[in-house]
Amino acid sequence: MKNEVMAKALTGIDDELIVSAHTNTVSGHIKKKWIYICAAEACLIALFFAILSTQHKGEMKILIYGNAVSDEPVFIDVPAKLSSDMRQTNSQAIVVPVEMHINGNSSIHASDGTIEVSSPKTDEVLCIGQYYMAAGSVNVRWVIEDAEISESYQLRLKNDNTVLVLSYDKNSENWILTKQ
């Protein structure tokens, strides 16, 4: 008995406290359950951000004179003169200045006429011809020489998923650009 009193006096911990502390610990099963729940939540968050980051990939915004090109026609102003580095002709050419804000890569193919592609930051000419593979935003000058009002002209984008059509509207007596 003296030993028990002595042990109690030295340690100050009652045996009942030790037993109750041992029985109140969290079991390994409950710990594993929380680990699985946290892992599942982390996977769902990662999936959410993966979907969010790829959702806008390949998206393209097309502007002409600061107006978004859509199914509604955009009127083309009086044709501009050709730039000095483009071939010169005696006939009047229609020049369509298009801004393309591309998230990712996109092909630009002039089915009719030629395109002059330049960097929007430096105005450096990147390509003059009929085809260009754009990686990011670009400015495009689409030139149609000897345009006839009875014809419509096409500029194909994103592997032909988007087509810009230039045609003459006899009612308004203006060239219009629409997106199909």
PDB file of N, CA and C in Angstrom, residues 78-141:
ATOM      1  N   VAL A  78     -14.827  51.579 -96.467  1.00  0.00           N
ATOM      2  CA  VAL A  78     -14.257  51.768 -97.799  1.00  0.00           C
ATOM      3  C   VAL A  78     -12.945  51.005 -97.879  1.00  0.00           C
ATOM      4  N   PRO A  79     -12.736  50.275 -98.945  1.00  0.00           N
ATOM      5  CA  PRO A  79     -11.504  49.486 -99.042  1.00  0.00           C
ATOM      6  C   PRO A  79     -10.259  50.339 -98.866  1.00  0.00           C
ATOM      7  N   ALA A  80      -9.305  49.804 -98.104  1.00  0.00           N
ATOM      8  CA  ALA A  80      -8.032  50.492 -97.874  1.00  0.00           C
ATOM      9  C   ALA A  80      -7.069  50.167 -99.000  1.00  0.00           C
ATOM     10  N   LYS A  81      -6.061  51.008 -99.167  1.00  0.00           N
ATOM     11  CA  LYS A  81      -5.036  50.744-100.180  1.00  0.00           C
ATOM     12  C   LYS A  81      -4.135  49.623 -99.709  1.00  0.00           C
ATOM     13  N   LEU A  82      -3.508  48.963-100.650  1.00  0.00           N
ATOM     14  CA  LEU A  82      -2.584  47.885-100.306  1.00  0.00           C
ATOM     15  C   LEU A  82      -1.333  48.443 -99.640  1.00  0.00           C
ATOM     16  N   SER A  83      -0.725  47.626 -98.769  1.00  0.00           N
ATOM     17  CA  SER A  83       0.528  48.044 -98.142  1.00  0.00           C
ATOM     18  C   SER A  83       1.647  47.977 -99.182  1.00  0.00           C
ATOM     19  N   SER A  84       2.744  48.639 -98.901  1.00  0.00           N
ATOM     20  CA  SER A  84       3.836  48.751 -99.873  1.00  0.00           C
ATOM     21  C   SER A  84       4.490  47.406-100.183  1.00  0.00           C
ATOM     22  N   ASP A  85       4.418  46.456 -99.230  1.00  0.00           N
ATOM     23  CA  ASP A  85       5.068  45.183 -99.486  1.00  0.00           C
ATOM     24  C   ASP A  85       4.145  44.173-100.182  1.00  0.00           C
ATOM     25  N   MET A  86       2.900  44.522-100.414  1.00  0.00           N
ATOM     26  CA  MET A  86       1.989  43.652-101.153  1.00  0.00           C
ATOM     27  C   MET A  86       2.070  44.016-102.635  1.00  0.00           C
ATOM     28  N   ARG A  87       1.706  43.086-103.490  1.00  0.00           N
ATOM     29  CA  ARG A  87       1.762  43.362-104.930  1.00  0.00           C
ATOM     30  C   ARG A  87       0.723  44.413-105.313  1.00  0.00           C
ATOM     31  N   GLN A  88       1.076  45.244-106.201  1.00  0.00           N
ATOM     32  CA  GLN A  88       0.221  46.353-106.612  1.00  0.00           C
ATOM     33  C   GLN A  88      -0.493  46.016-107.915  1.00  0.00           C
ATOM     34  N   THR A  89      -1.744  46.387-107.982  1.00  0.00           N
ATOM     35  CA  THR A  89      -2.498  46.246-109.218  1.00  0.00           C
ATOM     36  C   THR A  89      -3.235  47.553-109.481  1.00  0.00           C
ATOM     37  N   ASN A  90      -3.728  47.701-110.670  1.00  0.00           N
ATOM     38  CA  ASN A  90      -4.493  48.897-111.021  1.00  0.00           C
ATOM     39  C   ASN A  90      -5.908  48.826-110.477  1.00  0.00           C
ATOM     40  N   SER A  91      -6.404  47.638-110.196  1.00  0.00           N
ATOM     41  CA  SER A  91      -7.782  47.503-109.741  1.00  0.00           C
ATOM     42  C   SER A  91      -7.889  47.787-108.244  1.00  0.00           C
ATOM     43  N   GLN A  92      -9.110  48.031-107.834  1.00  0.00           N
ATOM     44  CA  GLN A  92      -9.383  48.290-106.423  1.00  0.00           C
ATOM     45  C   GLN A  92      -9.454  46.961-105.679  1.00  0.00           C
ATOM     46  N   ALA A  93      -8.779  46.853-104.579  1.00  0.00           N
ATOM     47  CA  ALA A  93      -8.800  45.636-103.767  1.00  0.00           C
ATOM     48  C   ALA A  93      -9.576  45.916-102.492  1.00  0.00           C
ATOM     49  N   ILE A  94     -10.216  44.888-101.972  1.00  0.00           N
ATOM     50  CA  ILE A  94     -10.908  44.997-100.686  1.00  0.00           C
ATOM     51  C   ILE A  94      -9.957  44.452 -99.634  1.00  0.00           C
ATOM     52  N   VAL A  95      -9.732  45.247 -98.584  1.00  0.00           N
ATOM     53  CA  VAL A  95      -8.852  44.849 -97.487  1.00  0.00           C
ATOM     54  C   VAL A  95      -9.693  44.764 -96.224  1.00  0.00           C
ATOM     55  N   VAL A  96      -9.677  43.592 -95.605  1.00  0.00           N
ATOM     56  CA  VAL A  96     -10.444  43.353 -94.384  1.00  0.00           C
ATOM     57  C   VAL A  96      -9.461  43.159 -93.233  1.00  0.00           C
ATOM     58  N   PRO A  97      -9.358  44.142 -92.315  1.00  0.00           N
ATOM     59  CA  PRO A  97      -8.454  43.992 -91.164  1.00  0.00           C
ATOM     60  C   PRO A  97      -9.148  43.227 -90.034  1.00  0.00           C
ATOM     61  N   VAL A  98      -8.632  42.063 -89.703  1.00  0.00           N
ATOM     62  CA  VAL A  98      -9.250  41.198 -88.701  1.00  0.00           C
ATOM     63  C   VAL A  98      -8.272  40.989 -87.549  1.00  0.00           C
ATOM     64  N   GLU A  99      -8.760  41.194 -86.322  1.00  0.00           N
ATOM     65  CA  GLU A  99      -7.984  40.879 -85.117  1.00  0.00           C
ATOM     66  C   GLU A  99      -8.455  39.527 -84.625  1.00  0.00           C
ATOM     67  N   MET A 100      -7.520  38.632 -84.357  1.00  0.00           N
ATOM     68  CA  MET A 100      -7.870  37.311 -83.841  1.00  0.00           C
ATOM     69  C   MET A 100      -7.169  37.097 -82.515  1.00  0.00           C
ATOM     70  N   HIS A 101      -7.961  36.901 -81.489  1.00  0.00           N
ATOM     71  CA  HIS A 101      -7.432  36.591 -80.162  1.00  0.00           C
ATOM     72  C   HIS A 101      -7.662  35.100 -79.945  1.00  0.00           C
ATOM     73  N   ILE A 102      -6.587  34.335 -80.052  1.00  0.00           N
ATOM     74  CA  ILE A 102      -6.669  32.884 -80.057  1.00  0.00           C
ATOM     75  C   ILE A 102      -6.063  32.338 -78.778  1.00  0.00           C
ATOM     76  N   ASN A 103      -6.799  31.450 -78.127  1.00  0.00           N
ATOM     77  CA  ASN A 103      -6.287  30.753 -76.958  1.00  0.00           C
ATOM     78  C   ASN A 103      -5.862  29.366 -77.424  1.00  0.00           C
ATOM     79  N   GLY A 104      -4.593  29.224 -77.757  1.00  0.00           N
ATOM     80  CA  GLY A 104      -4.086  27.970 -78.304  1.00  0.00           C
ATOM     81  C   GLY A 104      -3.614  28.170 -79.730  1.00  0.00           C
ATOM     82  N   ASN A 105      -3.747  27.136 -80.563  1.00  0.00           N
ATOM     83  CA  ASN A 105      -3.318  27.180 -81.956  1.00  0.00           C
ATOM     84  C   ASN A 105      -4.526  27.159 -82.876  1.00  0.00           C
ATOM     85  N   SER A 106      -4.379  27.782 -84.037  1.00  0.00           N
ATOM     86  CA  SER A 106      -5.444  27.768 -85.027  1.00  0.00           C
ATOM     87  C   SER A 106      -4.855  27.993 -86.405  1.00  0.00           C
ATOM     88  N   SER A 107      -5.411  27.298 -87.373  1.00  0.00           N
ATOM     89  CA  SER A 107      -4.991  27.518 -88.753  1.00  0.00           C
ATOM     90  C   SER A 107      -5.827  28.645 -89.345  1.00  0.00           C
ATOM     91  N   ILE A 108      -5.206  29.415 -90.232  1.00  0.00           N
ATOM     92  CA  ILE A 108      -5.894  30.487 -90.961  1.00  0.00           C
ATOM     93  C   ILE A 108      -5.633  30.211 -92.438  1.00  0.00           C
ATOM     94  N   HIS A 109      -6.709  30.012 -93.206  1.00  0.00           N
ATOM     95  CA  HIS A 109      -6.566  29.658 -94.610  1.00  0.00           C
ATOM     96  C   HIS A 109      -7.475  30.539 -95.449  1.00  0.00           C
ATOM     97  N   ALA A 110      -6.874  31.290 -96.360  1.00  0.00           N
ATOM     98  CA  ALA A 110      -7.648  32.139 -97.273  1.00  0.00           C
ATOM     99  C   ALA A 110      -8.014  31.305 -98.492  1.00  0.00           C
ATOM    100  N   SER A 111      -9.287  30.907 -98.565  1.00  0.00           N
ATOM    101  CA  SER A 111      -9.744  30.176 -99.745  1.00  0.00           C
ATOM    102  C   SER A 111      -9.707  31.091-100.959  1.00  0.00           C
ATOM    103  N   ASP A 112      -9.942  32.368-100.692  1.00  0.00           N
ATOM    104  CA  ASP A 112      -9.925  33.396-101.736  1.00  0.00           C
ATOM    105  C   ASP A 112      -9.043  34.543-101.275  1.00  0.00           C
ATOM    106  N   GLY A 113      -8.234  35.083-102.171  1.00  0.00           N
ATOM    107  CA  GLY A 113      -7.371  36.207-101.837  1.00  0.00           C
ATOM    108  C   GLY A 113      -6.132  35.773-101.077  1.00  0.00           C
ATOM    109  N   THR A 114      -5.486  36.748-100.444  1.00  0.00           N
ATOM    110  CA  THR A 114      -4.275  36.487 -99.660  1.00  0.00           C
ATOM    111  C   THR A 114      -4.415  37.080 -98.272  1.00  0.00           C
ATOM    112  N   ILE A 115      -3.579  36.613 -97.374  1.00  0.00           N
ATOM    113  CA  ILE A 115      -3.579  37.154 -96.014  1.00  0.00           C
ATOM    114  C   ILE A 115      -2.189  37.669 -95.681  1.00  0.00           C
ATOM    115  N   GLU A 116      -2.173  38.744 -94.917  1.00  0.00           N
ATOM    116  CA  GLU A 116      -0.939  39.295 -94.363  1.00  0.00           C
ATOM    117  C   GLU A 116      -1.100  39.218 -92.852  1.00  0.00           C
ATOM    118  N   VAL A 117      -0.356  38.332 -92.227  1.00  0.00           N
ATOM    119  CA  VAL A 117      -0.474  38.091 -90.792  1.00  0.00           C
ATOM    120  C   VAL A 117       0.658  38.831 -90.084  1.00  0.00           C
ATOM    121  N   SER A 118       0.298  39.564 -89.031  1.00  0.00           N
ATOM    122  CA  SER A 118       1.314  40.301 -88.276  1.00  0.00           C
ATOM    123  C   SER A 118       1.080  40.146 -86.781  1.00  0.00           C
ATOM    124  N   SER A 119       2.137  40.411 -86.022  1.00  0.00           N
ATOM    125  CA  SER A 119       2.074  40.347 -84.568  1.00  0.00           C
ATOM    126  C   SER A 119       1.326  41.567 -84.046  1.00  0.00           C
ATOM    127  N   PRO A 120       0.379  41.386 -83.122  1.00  0.00           N
ATOM    128  CA  PRO A 120      -0.340  42.545 -82.585  1.00  0.00           C
ATOM    129  C   PRO A 120       0.521  43.427 -81.681  1.00  0.00           C
ATOM    130  N   LYS A 121       1.611  42.878 -81.155  1.00  0.00           N
ATOM    131  CA  LYS A 121       2.475  43.643 -80.249  1.00  0.00           C
ATOM    132  C   LYS A 121       3.515  44.462 -80.996  1.00  0.00           C
ATOM    133  N   THR A 122       4.113  43.854 -82.032  1.00  0.00           N
ATOM    134  CA  THR A 122       5.225  44.519 -82.712  1.00  0.00           C
ATOM    135  C   THR A 122       4.908  44.950 -84.141  1.00  0.00           C
ATOM    136  N   ASP A 123       3.754  44.552 -84.672  1.00  0.00           N
ATOM    137  CA  ASP A 123       3.366  44.806 -86.064  1.00  0.00           C
ATOM    138  C   ASP A 123       4.327  44.162 -87.058  1.00  0.00           C
ATOM    139  N   GLU A 124       5.165  43.237 -86.604  1.00  0.00           N
ATOM    140  CA  GLU A 124       6.076  42.518 -87.487  1.00  0.00           C
ATOM    141  C   GLU A 124       5.261  41.570 -88.366  1.00  0.00           C
ATOM    142  N   VAL A 125       5.508  41.596 -89.677  1.00  0.00           N
ATOM    143  CA  VAL A 125       4.803  40.721 -90.605  1.00  0.00           C
ATOM    144  C   VAL A 125       5.331  39.302 -90.424  1.00  0.00           C
ATOM    145  N   LEU A 126       4.429  38.383 -90.126  1.00  0.00           N
ATOM    146  CA  LEU A 126       4.791  36.991 -89.884  1.00  0.00           C
ATOM    147  C   LEU A 126       4.615  36.125 -91.125  1.00  0.00           C
ATOM    148  N   CYS A 127       3.671  36.512 -91.981  1.00  0.00           N
ATOM    149  CA  CYS A 127       3.386  35.692 -93.152  1.00  0.00           C
ATOM    150  C   CYS A 127       2.605  36.507 -94.175  1.00  0.00           C
ATOM    151  N   ILE A 128       2.902  36.284 -95.445  1.00  0.00           N
ATOM    152  CA  ILE A 128       2.088  36.796 -96.546  1.00  0.00           C
ATOM    153  C   ILE A 128       1.841  35.602 -97.453  1.00  0.00           C
ATOM    154  N   GLY A 129       0.596  35.282 -97.661  1.00  0.00           N
ATOM    155  CA  GLY A 129       0.267  34.124 -98.484  1.00  0.00           C
ATOM    156  C   GLY A 129      -1.179  33.736 -98.299  1.00  0.00           C
ATOM    157  N   GLN A 130      -1.443  32.415 -98.328  1.00  0.00           N
ATOM    158  CA  GLN A 130      -2.812  31.947 -98.180  1.00  0.00           C
ATOM    159  C   GLN A 130      -3.021  31.088 -96.939  1.00  0.00           C
ATOM    160  N   TYR A 131      -1.943  30.667 -96.258  1.00  0.00           N
ATOM    161  CA  TYR A 131      -2.096  29.789 -95.101  1.00  0.00           C
ATOM    162  C   TYR A 131      -1.121  30.205 -94.004  1.00  0.00           C
ATOM    163  N   TYR A 132      -1.605  30.143 -92.756  1.00  0.00           N
ATOM    164  CA  TYR A 132      -0.738  30.419 -91.611  1.00  0.00           C
ATOM    165  C   TYR A 132      -1.261  29.637 -90.408  1.00  0.00           C
ATOM    166  N   MET A 133      -0.350  29.072 -89.627  1.00  0.00           N
ATOM    167  CA  MET A 133      -0.706  28.388 -88.386  1.00  0.00           C
ATOM    168  C   MET A 133      -0.389  29.337 -87.245  1.00  0.00           C
ATOM    169  N   ALA A 134      -1.423  29.890 -86.633  1.00  0.00           N
ATOM    170  CA  ALA A 134      -1.262  30.888 -85.575  1.00  0.00           C
ATOM    171  C   ALA A 134      -1.188  30.216 -84.216  1.00  0.00           C
ATOM    172  N   ALA A 135      -0.273  30.710 -83.402  1.00  0.00           N
ATOM    173  CA  ALA A 135      -0.139  30.262 -82.012  1.00  0.00           C
ATOM    174  C   ALA A 135      -0.279  31.495 -81.140  1.00  0.00           C
ATOM    175  N   GLY A 136      -1.495  31.853 -80.813  1.00  0.00           N
ATOM    176  CA  GLY A 136      -1.762  33.058 -80.040  1.00  0.00           C
ATOM    177  C   GLY A 136      -2.457  34.101 -80.896  1.00  0.00           C
ATOM    178  N   SER A 137      -2.552  35.301 -80.396  1.00  0.00           N
ATOM    179  CA  SER A 137      -3.271  36.365 -81.084  1.00  0.00           C
ATOM    180  C   SER A 137      -2.465  36.929 -82.245  1.00  0.00           C
ATOM    181  N   VAL A 138      -3.179  37.279 -83.318  1.00  0.00           N
ATOM    182  CA  VAL A 138      -2.554  37.853 -84.514  1.00  0.00           C
ATOM    183  C   VAL A 138      -3.498  38.879 -85.142  1.00  0.00           C
ATOM    184  N   ASN A 139      -2.899  39.766 -85.935  1.00  0.00           N
ATOM    185  CA  ASN A 139      -3.671  40.674 -86.784  1.00  0.00           C
ATOM    186  C   ASN A 139      -3.567  40.155 -88.206  1.00  0.00           C
ATOM    187  N   VAL A 140      -4.693  40.118 -88.900  1.00  0.00           N
ATOM    188  CA  VAL A 140      -4.728  39.592 -90.262  1.00  0.00           C
ATOM    189  C   VAL A 140      -5.335  40.650 -91.174  1.00  0.00           C
ATOM    190  N   ARG A 141      -4.631  40.918 -92.267  1.00  0.00           N
ATOM    191  CA  ARG A 141      -5.187  41.758 -93.343  1.00  0.00           C
ATOM    192  C   ARG A 141      -5.528  40.810 -94.486  1.00  0.00           C
TER     193      ARG A 141
END
